[in-house]
Amino acid sequence: MGVNSNRVEDFSSHTGSTKTTILKIHNVCPPPKKTTFQKLKHRFSEIFFPDDPLYGFKKQTWCKKLVLGLQFLFPIFQWGPEYNLSLFRSDVISGLTISSLAIPQGISYAKLANLSPTVGLYSSFVPPLVYSFLGSSRHLAVGPVSIPSLVMGTMLSESVSPVEEPILYLKLAFTATFFAGLFHASLGLLSLGFIIDFLSKATLVGFMAGAAVIVSLQQLKGLLGIVHFTGKMQFIPVMNAVFDHRKEWSWQTIATGFTFLLFLLTARHISMKKPKLFWVSAAAPLASVILSTLFVFCIKSKAHGISIIGHLQKGFNPPSSNMLYFNGQYLALAVKTGIVTGIVSLTEGIAVGRTFASLRNYQVDGNKEMMAIGLMNMAGSCTSCYVTTGSFSRSAVNYNAGAQTAISNVVLAAAVLVTLLFLMPLFYYTPNVILAAIIITAVIGLIDYQAAYKLWKVDKLDFLACVCSFFGVLFVSVPLGLAIAVGVSVFKIRLHVTRPNTVVLGNIPRTPIYQSFNRYREASRVPSFLILAIESPIYFANSTYLQERILRWIREEEEWIKANHESTLKCIIIDMTAVTAIDTSGIDMACELRKILEKRSLQHVLVNPVGSVMEKMHHSKILESFGMNSFYLTVGEAVGDISVSWKPQP
């Protein structure tokens, strides 16, 4: 077959008409030769550095490279030189706005992790400062969040009681935070963020919804005034604990809790309906804390049924670097808790950052974000903080309040610092039921039933992954629910890899286009040809299946021909346009299939193998057994050329 050779042919089309046409046949060429080192270098860069982070450093002076390096490591140097008073005014307003939400949430979420409210507030002080220098998002508001707090509290309390061994529990919490940060920073440094992609959106929708339900049910302890409650996080034990301790229900607590819960939900509904009134939802938690504290203080002699926070120590927390637990029987627990909470917190933080970046049309560097979140958690573990990440609710408030840069996080940290130094005694009479109401209001937004319905309409397998994740969290446990979510995602990948799609192609009349029969009803069979398309790479995991499926297509085609008295099947064309890769098992399968078809007197033709596939076939000597006349660039050329070869020549 010559390159760009023109052939004048006489052949009958499958519509029955005879015509003369000029058919141009093109060779299928292997890619340019590369050394093994060049191939590995290209593959390595595509896997770990798809965005080419060093592109901006090319052809620059050393001075310019130094500036670019500082901007690359510390994004604050990118926007810092252009910072002005107008931007600062916007950042101060947004920072003070999110602090009104972050302070009560910090106290509340610390309770989920079985930690002191002071630790929760401190976690809204140090990490935002670190992130403001290292983070690439302008709107991400960092601090404690509900689901990682719940995961940490659940996993640690299963082995160590926060009541009986508070010092050991605190050490493990700080150590888990350190390992979560180390996990984040390692992913960012090695550009391994694709690991997080195993948590698909479908599984995250189910996981978040299940965790939100469990978190809400756990708050029934505070909402009903129950003193003795289960530490388990499954649906059945929690509901059993609620009804087994009915005698402990306090009507004062129930009345107070549901009143403020209604107030918080109403404020949230107003902000959702009218985004310009975002400040209503943002200010509602702090307003609830102030009003409920004043209410309990005024009736303290009659409020015996309402439990309160009590004394909170003001001032700086001591450094906790000496409390990190690096040896002992609970080290494995700390590492496991850190990795699990790290996965959950990193997924939420990256998703939130990218969401708000897309609204303002700028990019968030995933690797930089992982480094920033990792380093702020490592720094936090040494300064009495537990695991933190970007919060969706606080980031939404930050965005709507007009934040322009990460300085809003600095303002947030300053507001929390003032609270830690001077305002802690004011929380003495704050009722615990308010914290429960704040948590319920915050996590209820994680139940995205519309996304679940969309999954059902679009992809039933994704919906199954969502449901498995949801019920896994609800009835098994939060960590195992996360494992189920990952397992379902891996199963879905394996299903697509091991059972790839194959379709039969037909010709669109009066065109050289060949498409699937299932998609295009006008597509018609080409007599004596069976044209198949494989829509996936060919690996060891699917090569046997593909061979069996192709032979089945041939059998079904021959049965159809026999039933309809059509022309005998002579040629099998396999369109490899969508086969992006092949391994040795796939090559062996192609050779074996060719031998089977030769024994059955069927011609075997391959169409448009991509460069890497063609290169491997060349190195494996398969081209010698096939012959270059078995490769074509398009299906149309293959059908035209082979049809002509069957015609008796004059």
Tab-separated table of N, CA, C and O in Angstrom, residues 258-274 277 280-281 284 441:
chain	number	residue	atom	x	y	z
A	258	PHE	N	-35.665	24.054	70.136
A	258	PHE	CA	-36.475	24.099	68.926
A	258	PHE	C	-36.839	25.533	68.539
A	258	PHE	O	-37.030	25.829	67.357
A	259	THR	N	-36.923	26.419	69.531
A	259	THR	CA	-37.176	27.830	69.218
A	259	THR	C	-36.025	28.418	68.414
A	259	THR	O	-36.225	29.052	67.364
A	260	PHE	N	-34.813	28.199	68.905
A	260	PHE	CA	-33.652	28.749	68.199
A	260	PHE	C	-33.346	27.976	66.920
A	260	PHE	O	-32.822	28.556	65.960
A	261	LEU	N	-33.665	26.687	66.874
A	261	LEU	CA	-33.483	25.927	65.637
A	261	LEU	C	-34.394	26.479	64.544
A	261	LEU	O	-33.976	26.635	63.388
A	262	LEU	N	-35.641	26.799	64.914
A	262	LEU	CA	-36.565	27.403	63.964
A	262	LEU	C	-36.053	28.763	63.494
A	262	LEU	O	-36.133	29.099	62.302
A	263	PHE	N	-35.483	29.524	64.422
A	263	PHE	CA	-34.926	30.832	64.082
A	263	PHE	C	-33.766	30.696	63.094
A	263	PHE	O	-33.682	31.421	62.097
A	264	LEU	N	-32.871	29.756	63.343
A	264	LEU	CA	-31.712	29.549	62.475
A	264	LEU	C	-32.120	29.046	61.087
A	264	LEU	O	-31.576	29.489	60.070
A	265	LEU	N	-33.072	28.107	61.054
A	265	LEU	CA	-33.529	27.584	59.769
A	265	LEU	C	-34.256	28.656	58.963
A	265	LEU	O	-34.141	28.706	57.727
A	266	THR	N	-35.004	29.510	59.647
A	266	THR	CA	-35.687	30.612	58.967
A	266	THR	C	-34.680	31.582	58.367
A	266	THR	O	-34.826	32.027	57.219
A	267	ALA	N	-33.635	31.906	59.134
A	267	ALA	CA	-32.589	32.804	58.627
A	267	ALA	C	-31.888	32.194	57.425
A	267	ALA	O	-31.587	32.879	56.439
A	268	ARG	N	-31.632	30.897	57.497
A	268	ARG	CA	-30.983	30.210	56.365
A	268	ARG	C	-31.880	30.235	55.137
A	268	ARG	O	-31.407	30.445	54.011
A	269	HIS	N	-33.185	30.022	55.328
A	269	HIS	CA	-34.130	30.025	54.218
A	269	HIS	C	-34.196	31.408	53.568
A	269	HIS	O	-34.245	31.527	52.329
A	270	ILE	N	-34.174	32.457	54.381
A	270	ILE	CA	-34.215	33.822	53.850
A	270	ILE	C	-32.991	34.096	52.982
A	270	ILE	O	-33.088	34.659	51.889
A	271	SER	N	-31.824	33.694	53.461
A	271	SER	CA	-30.591	33.933	52.705
A	271	SER	C	-30.554	33.134	51.415
A	271	SER	O	-29.986	33.587	50.413
A	272	MET	N	-31.137	31.932	51.426
A	272	MET	CA	-31.168	31.127	50.202
A	272	MET	C	-32.121	31.721	49.178
A	272	MET	O	-31.840	31.705	47.975
A	273	LYS	N	-33.243	32.248	49.626
A	273	LYS	CA	-34.217	32.827	48.706
A	273	LYS	C	-33.746	34.167	48.160
A	273	LYS	O	-34.001	34.507	46.994
A	274	LYS	N	-33.074	34.961	49.018
A	274	LYS	CA	-32.588	36.278	48.611
A	274	LYS	C	-31.104	36.375	48.936
A	274	LYS	O	-30.727	36.739	50.058
A	277	LEU	N	-29.357	39.012	51.032
A	277	LEU	CA	-29.519	39.000	52.491
A	277	LEU	C	-28.692	37.876	53.117
A	277	LEU	O	-29.089	37.284	54.117
A	280	VAL	N	-27.985	37.680	56.905
A	280	VAL	CA	-28.979	37.200	57.877
A	280	VAL	C	-28.572	35.819	58.384
A	280	VAL	O	-28.544	35.556	59.595
A	281	SER	N	-28.244	34.925	57.449
A	281	SER	CA	-27.817	33.586	57.831
A	281	SER	C	-26.459	33.616	58.529
A	281	SER	O	-26.207	32.835	59.446
A	284	ALA	N	-26.951	34.935	62.154
A	284	ALA	CA	-27.912	34.212	62.995
A	284	ALA	C	-27.256	33.350	64.070
A	284	ALA	O	-27.708	33.354	65.228
A	441	THR	N	-28.242	23.099	61.785
A	441	THR	CA	-28.492	24.060	60.710
A	441	THR	C	-27.369	24.053	59.684
A	441	THR	O	-27.609	24.188	58.481
